[in-house]
PDB file of C-alpha atoms in Angstrom:
ATOM      1  CA  MET A   1      -3.534  27.747 -38.299  1.00  0.00           C
ATOM      2  CA  THR A   2      -3.205  27.078 -34.884  1.00  0.00           C
ATOM      3  CA  VAL A   3      -2.748  23.575 -33.604  1.00  0.00           C
ATOM      4  CA  ALA A   4      -4.960  22.752 -30.660  1.00  0.00           C
ATOM      5  CA  PRO A   5      -2.849  21.236 -27.825  1.00  0.00           C
ATOM      6  CA  ARG A   6      -2.987  17.474 -27.363  1.00  0.00           C
ATOM      7  CA  LEU A   7      -4.833  16.213 -24.445  1.00  0.00           C
ATOM      8  CA  ALA A   8      -2.648  13.547 -22.860  1.00  0.00           C
ATOM      9  CA  ALA A   9      -3.873  10.965 -20.051  1.00  0.00           C
ATOM     10  CA  PRO A  10      -2.390  11.632 -16.701  1.00  0.00           C
ATOM     11  CA  ARG A  11       0.559   9.279 -16.043  1.00  0.00           C
ATOM     12  CA  PRO A  12      -1.042   8.104 -12.797  1.00  0.00           C
ATOM     13  CA  LEU A  13      -4.084   7.046 -15.042  1.00  0.00           C
ATOM     14  CA  ILE A  14      -2.103   5.275 -17.704  1.00  0.00           C
ATOM     15  CA  THR A  15      -0.141   3.243 -15.095  1.00  0.00           C
ATOM     16  CA  SER A  16      -3.055   2.338 -13.016  1.00  0.00           C
ATOM     17  CA  ALA A  17      -4.912   1.117 -15.792  1.00  0.00           C
ATOM     18  CA  ALA A  18      -1.729  -0.870 -16.506  1.00  0.00           C
ATOM     19  CA  ALA A  19      -1.681  -2.147 -13.080  1.00  0.00           C
ATOM     20  CA  GLY A  20      -5.345  -2.955 -13.025  1.00  0.00           C
ATOM     21  CA  GLY A  21      -5.063  -5.078 -15.787  1.00  0.00           C
ATOM     22  CA  ALA A  22      -1.818  -6.631 -15.146  1.00  0.00           C
ATOM     23  CA  SER A  23      -3.456  -7.657 -11.720  1.00  0.00           C
ATOM     24  CA  ALA A  24      -6.434  -8.902 -13.347  1.00  0.00           C
ATOM     25  CA  LEU A  25      -4.366 -11.155 -15.567  1.00  0.00           C
ATOM     26  CA  LEU A  26      -2.434 -12.404 -12.669  1.00  0.00           C
ATOM     27  CA  ALA A  27      -5.685 -13.192 -10.656  1.00  0.00           C
ATOM     28  CA  LEU A  28      -7.057 -15.026 -14.031  1.00  0.00           C
ATOM     29  CA  ALA A  29      -3.821 -16.851 -14.569  1.00  0.00           C
ATOM     30  CA  ALA A  30      -2.271 -17.551 -10.956  1.00  0.00           C
ATOM     31  CA  HIS A  31      -5.344 -17.851  -8.569  1.00  0.00           C
ATOM     32  CA  SER A  32      -6.637 -20.963 -10.274  1.00  0.00           C
ATOM     33  CA  ALA A  33      -3.231 -22.577 -10.592  1.00  0.00           C
ATOM     34  CA  LEU A  34      -2.314 -22.335  -7.020  1.00  0.00           C
ATOM     35  CA  ASP A  35      -4.031 -22.913  -3.824  1.00  0.00           C
ATOM     36  CA  THR A  36      -5.243 -19.776  -1.600  1.00  0.00           C
ATOM     37  CA  SER A  37      -2.141 -20.102   0.424  1.00  0.00           C
ATOM     38  CA  GLY A  38       0.334 -20.052  -2.503  1.00  0.00           C
ATOM     39  CA  TYR A  39      -1.558 -17.195  -4.042  1.00  0.00           C
ATOM     40  CA  SER A  40      -1.431 -15.176  -0.700  1.00  0.00           C
ATOM     41  CA  TRP A  41       2.520 -15.568  -0.868  1.00  0.00           C
ATOM     42  CA  LEU A  42       2.571 -14.439  -4.258  1.00  0.00           C
ATOM     43  CA  LEU A  43       0.653 -11.307  -3.340  1.00  0.00           C
ATOM     44  CA  THR A  44       3.004 -10.858  -0.508  1.00  0.00           C
ATOM     45  CA  VAL A  45       6.176 -11.014  -2.617  1.00  0.00           C
ATOM     46  CA  LEU A  46       4.304  -8.734  -5.389  1.00  0.00           C
ATOM     47  CA  LEU A  47       3.254  -6.307  -2.865  1.00  0.00           C
ATOM     48  CA  ALA A  48       6.864  -5.726  -1.332  1.00  0.00           C
ATOM     49  CA  ALA A  49       8.182  -5.512  -4.835  1.00  0.00           C
ATOM     50  CA  ALA A  50       5.617  -2.860  -5.644  1.00  0.00           C
ATOM     51  CA  ALA A  51       6.319  -0.750  -2.604  1.00  0.00           C
ATOM     52  CA  ALA A  52      10.044  -0.677  -3.181  1.00  0.00           C
ATOM     53  CA  VAL A  53       9.902   2.081  -5.600  1.00  0.00           C
ATOM     54  CA  PRO A  54       7.732   4.467  -4.001  1.00  0.00           C
ATOM     55  CA  VAL A  55       9.806   3.943  -0.664  1.00  0.00           C
ATOM     56  CA  ALA A  56      13.412   4.432  -2.391  1.00  0.00           C
ATOM     57  CA  ILE A  57      11.681   7.874  -3.861  1.00  0.00           C
ATOM     58  CA  ASP A  58      10.349   8.901  -0.484  1.00  0.00           C
ATOM     59  CA  ILE A  59      13.689   7.875   1.144  1.00  0.00           C
ATOM     60  CA  ARG A  60      15.665  10.306  -1.536  1.00  0.00           C
ATOM     61  CA  ILE A  61      12.838  13.233  -1.906  1.00  0.00           C
ATOM     62  CA  ARG A  62      10.393  12.446   0.799  1.00  0.00           C
ATOM     63  CA  LYS A  63       7.737  12.513  -1.412  1.00  0.00           C
ATOM     64  CA  LEU A  64       5.451   9.355  -2.381  1.00  0.00           C
ATOM     65  CA  PRO A  65       4.507  10.280  -6.050  1.00  0.00           C
ATOM     66  CA  ASN A  66       0.906   9.297  -7.372  1.00  0.00           C
ATOM     67  CA  ARG A  67       2.295   7.645 -10.572  1.00  0.00           C
ATOM     68  CA  TRP A  68       3.706   4.975  -8.093  1.00  0.00           C
ATOM     69  CA  VAL A  69       1.139   4.923  -5.307  1.00  0.00           C
ATOM     70  CA  ALA A  70      -2.080   4.691  -7.633  1.00  0.00           C
ATOM     71  CA  PRO A  71      -1.201   1.673  -9.362  1.00  0.00           C
ATOM     72  CA  ILE A  72      -0.727  -0.399  -5.997  1.00  0.00           C
ATOM     73  CA  ALA A  73      -4.231   0.953  -5.002  1.00  0.00           C
ATOM     74  CA  VAL A  74      -5.905  -0.249  -8.249  1.00  0.00           C
ATOM     75  CA  ALA A  75      -3.811  -3.512  -8.461  1.00  0.00           C
ATOM     76  CA  GLY A  76      -4.921  -4.201  -4.677  1.00  0.00           C
ATOM     77  CA  ALA A  77      -8.688  -3.560  -5.397  1.00  0.00           C
ATOM     78  CA  VAL A  78      -8.610  -5.578  -8.505  1.00  0.00           C
ATOM     79  CA  GLN A  79      -7.061  -8.296  -6.380  1.00  0.00           C
ATOM     80  CA  ALA A  80      -9.658  -7.840  -3.633  1.00  0.00           C
ATOM     81  CA  ILE A  81     -12.496  -8.367  -6.122  1.00  0.00           C
ATOM     82  CA  ALA A  82     -10.776 -11.246  -7.845  1.00  0.00           C
ATOM     83  CA  VAL A  83     -10.088 -12.995  -4.671  1.00  0.00           C
ATOM     84  CA  ALA A  84     -13.748 -12.385  -3.067  1.00  0.00           C
ATOM     85  CA  TYR A  85     -15.169 -13.749  -6.327  1.00  0.00           C
ATOM     86  CA  ALA A  86     -12.680 -16.864  -6.253  1.00  0.00           C
ATOM     87  CA  SER A  87     -13.420 -17.613  -2.817  1.00  0.00           C
ATOM     88  CA  ALA A  88     -17.155 -16.927  -2.636  1.00  0.00           C
ATOM     89  CA  ASP A  89     -16.384 -14.420   0.640  1.00  0.00           C
ATOM     90  CA  VAL A  90     -17.584 -11.089   0.197  1.00  0.00           C
ATOM     91  CA  TRP A  91     -15.564 -10.031   3.179  1.00  0.00           C
ATOM     92  CA  ARG A  92     -12.347 -10.256   1.339  1.00  0.00           C
ATOM     93  CA  PHE A  93     -13.559  -7.285  -0.771  1.00  0.00           C
ATOM     94  CA  LEU A  94     -15.224  -5.533   2.040  1.00  0.00           C
ATOM     95  CA  TRP A  95     -12.482  -5.591   4.564  1.00  0.00           C
ATOM     96  CA  PRO A  96      -9.904  -3.932   2.077  1.00  0.00           C
ATOM     97  CA  LEU A  97     -12.454  -1.099   1.320  1.00  0.00           C
ATOM     98  CA  ILE A  98     -13.068  -0.406   5.269  1.00  0.00           C
ATOM     99  CA  ALA A  99      -9.641  -0.769   6.213  1.00  0.00           C
ATOM    100  CA  ALA A 100      -8.074   1.360   3.692  1.00  0.00           C
ATOM    101  CA  ALA A 101     -10.843   3.979   4.656  1.00  0.00           C
ATOM    102  CA  ILE A 102     -10.018   4.278   8.140  1.00  0.00           C
ATOM    103  CA  VAL A 103      -6.055   4.084   7.280  1.00  0.00           C
ATOM    104  CA  PHE A 104      -6.581   6.943   4.900  1.00  0.00           C
ATOM    105  CA  ALA A 105      -8.880   8.964   7.441  1.00  0.00           C
ATOM    106  CA  PHE A 106      -6.260   8.507  10.226  1.00  0.00           C
ATOM    107  CA  TYR A 107      -3.114   9.550   8.070  1.00  0.00           C
ATOM    108  CA  GLY A 108      -5.040  12.044   6.323  1.00  0.00           C
ATOM    109  CA  ALA A 109      -5.835  13.614   9.856  1.00  0.00           C
ATOM    110  CA  LEU A 110      -2.568  13.626  10.736  1.00  0.00           C
ATOM    111  CA  GLY A 111      -1.646  14.946   7.325  1.00  0.00           C
ATOM    112  CA  LEU A 112      -3.771  17.872   7.675  1.00  0.00           C
ATOM    113  CA  ALA A 113      -2.257  18.745  11.177  1.00  0.00           C
ATOM    114  CA  GLY A 114       0.913  18.950   9.587  1.00  0.00           C
ATOM    115  CA  MET A 115       2.411  15.378  11.141  1.00  0.00           C
ATOM    116  CA  PHE A 116       2.673  13.476   7.919  1.00  0.00           C
ATOM    117  CA  GLY A 117       2.592  14.091   4.275  1.00  0.00           C
ATOM    118  CA  LEU A 118      -0.755  13.364   2.385  1.00  0.00           C
ATOM    119  CA  GLY A 119       1.212  10.857   0.333  1.00  0.00           C
ATOM    120  CA  ASP A 120       1.594   8.919   3.471  1.00  0.00           C
ATOM    121  CA  ALA A 121      -2.168   8.953   3.712  1.00  0.00           C
ATOM    122  CA  LYS A 122      -2.513   7.633   0.130  1.00  0.00           C
ATOM    123  CA  PHE A 123       0.447   5.003   0.224  1.00  0.00           C
ATOM    124  CA  ALA A 124      -0.761   3.478   3.603  1.00  0.00           C
ATOM    125  CA  ALA A 125      -4.186   3.360   2.260  1.00  0.00           C
ATOM    126  CA  ALA A 126      -3.250   1.817  -1.094  1.00  0.00           C
ATOM    127  CA  LEU A 127      -1.044  -0.993   0.580  1.00  0.00           C
ATOM    128  CA  THR A 128      -3.925  -1.793   3.044  1.00  0.00           C
ATOM    129  CA  ILE A 129      -6.039  -2.809   0.089  1.00  0.00           C
ATOM    130  CA  THR A 130      -3.807  -5.646  -0.486  1.00  0.00           C
ATOM    131  CA  VAL A 131      -3.047  -6.366   3.063  1.00  0.00           C
ATOM    132  CA  ALA A 132      -6.570  -6.644   4.258  1.00  0.00           C
ATOM    133  CA  ILE A 133      -7.663  -9.326   1.560  1.00  0.00           C
ATOM    134  CA  TYR A 134      -5.749 -11.929   3.807  1.00  0.00           C
ATOM    135  CA  ALA A 135      -5.558  -9.816   6.895  1.00  0.00           C
ATOM    136  CA  GLY A 136      -9.201  -8.412   7.397  1.00  0.00           C
ATOM    137  CA  PRO A 137      -9.513  -5.930  10.165  1.00  0.00           C
ATOM    138  CA  PHE A 138      -5.896  -7.020  11.565  1.00  0.00           C
ATOM    139  CA  ALA A 139      -4.634  -4.761   8.518  1.00  0.00           C
ATOM    140  CA  LEU A 140      -5.348  -1.881  10.634  1.00  0.00           C
ATOM    141  CA  TYR A 141      -2.260  -2.874  12.743  1.00  0.00           C
ATOM    142  CA  LEU A 142      -0.495  -1.176   9.957  1.00  0.00           C
ATOM    143  CA  ILE A 143      -1.087   1.974  11.795  1.00  0.00           C
ATOM    144  CA  PRO A 144       0.631   1.564  15.234  1.00  0.00           C
ATOM    145  CA  ILE A 145       3.534  -0.576  13.535  1.00  0.00           C
ATOM    146  CA  ALA A 146       4.236   2.073  11.231  1.00  0.00           C
ATOM    147  CA  MET A 147       4.122   4.650  14.109  1.00  0.00           C
ATOM    148  CA  VAL A 148       6.447   2.554  16.106  1.00  0.00           C
ATOM    149  CA  LEU A 149       8.926   1.716  13.412  1.00  0.00           C
ATOM    150  CA  GLY A 150       9.226   5.455  12.681  1.00  0.00           C
ATOM    151  CA  ALA A 151       9.669   6.362  16.071  1.00  0.00           C
ATOM    152  CA  VAL A 152      12.362   3.985  16.658  1.00  0.00           C
ATOM    153  CA  TYR A 153      14.132   5.225  13.650  1.00  0.00           C
ATOM    154  CA  ARG A 154      13.999   9.004  14.275  1.00  0.00           C
ATOM    155  CA  LEU A 155      15.220   7.947  17.951  1.00  0.00           C
ATOM    156  CA  GLY A 156      18.024   6.273  16.449  1.00  0.00           C
ATOM    157  CA  LEU A 157      18.833   9.377  14.586  1.00  0.00           C
ATOM    158  CA  GLN A 158      18.676  11.744  17.647  1.00  0.00           C
ATOM    159  CA  LEU A 159      20.718   9.399  19.776  1.00  0.00           C
ATOM    160  CA  SER A 160      23.406   9.050  17.042  1.00  0.00           C
ATOM    161  CA  GLY A 161      23.429  12.977  16.671  1.00  0.00           C
ATOM    162  CA  GLN A 162      22.148  13.123  13.255  1.00  0.00           C
ATOM    163  CA  SER A 163      19.550  16.030  12.221  1.00  0.00           C
ATOM    164  CA  SER A 164      16.031  15.555  13.660  1.00  0.00           C
ATOM    165  CA  GLY A 165      14.283  17.244  10.328  1.00  0.00           C
ATOM    166  CA  PRO A 166      11.336  15.859   8.526  1.00  0.00           C
ATOM    167  CA  ARG A 167      12.022  11.962   7.443  1.00  0.00           C
ATOM    168  CA  ALA A 168      10.407   9.701   5.168  1.00  0.00           C
ATOM    169  CA  HIS A 169       7.660   7.950   6.777  1.00  0.00           C
ATOM    170  CA  GLY A 170       6.851   5.660   3.547  1.00  0.00           C
ATOM    171  CA  PRO A 171       9.669   2.978   4.470  1.00  0.00           C
ATOM    172  CA  ALA A 172       8.002   2.339   7.977  1.00  0.00           C
ATOM    173  CA  ILE A 173       4.444   2.134   6.049  1.00  0.00           C
ATOM    174  CA  ALA A 174       5.775  -0.388   3.542  1.00  0.00           C
ATOM    175  CA  VAL A 175       7.510  -2.426   6.314  1.00  0.00           C
ATOM    176  CA  ALA A 176       4.371  -2.126   8.571  1.00  0.00           C
ATOM    177  CA  GLY A 177       2.218  -3.320   5.625  1.00  0.00           C
ATOM    178  CA  VAL A 178       4.325  -6.262   4.344  1.00  0.00           C
ATOM    179  CA  SER A 179       4.813  -7.479   8.075  1.00  0.00           C
ATOM    180  CA  VAL A 180       1.191  -7.461   8.714  1.00  0.00           C
ATOM    181  CA  LEU A 181       0.473  -9.334   5.265  1.00  0.00           C
ATOM    182  CA  LEU A 182       3.110 -12.029   6.369  1.00  0.00           C
ATOM    183  CA  LEU A 183       1.695 -12.635   9.488  1.00  0.00           C
ATOM    184  CA  ALA A 184      -1.663 -13.105   8.289  1.00  0.00           C
ATOM    185  CA  VAL A 185      -0.409 -15.590   5.440  1.00  0.00           C
ATOM    186  CA  VAL A 186       1.947 -17.610   7.848  1.00  0.00           C
ATOM    187  CA  PHE A 187      -0.956 -17.589  10.754  1.00  0.00           C
ATOM    188  CA  GLY A 188      -4.006 -17.163   8.682  1.00  0.00           C
TER     189      GLY A 188
END
């Protein structure tokens, strides 16, 4: 008797579902307990924490695994829906979709040209979803800020005589995304 192989759910699907569920619980519990300002600070801290693991992996092996990036995107989408509903502001949902699509298209085009990995495109879009909840169209500033940070890092490496081979761009994307969100929370 032969045993049929078990079909296992892909890890990104399981972790994404868990992240979405946890994000929904957070939205239900914390959004009503905190005012909009307090909740935006909480999301800033959580986004920075969520980006830390994929950034560490990217630095080590120059890859941004879907099992870490997909949950960030799902959690951000759930947050966008929850914040839009709680604030009765449809743009808190639409801007994250629009901005993430633009960021993905930009990095995706550069990825197809061989300038970045497609993991960078997915990671940047995933972060942009959460950033755009509070930054709106200003979330698009993630792109030039990440580009400048990446260029300064590479220039520093070249000036110090270190190898100029391929480098991880995930850290620049994460710093840019968290910076844009932080500026939106402080000045928004």
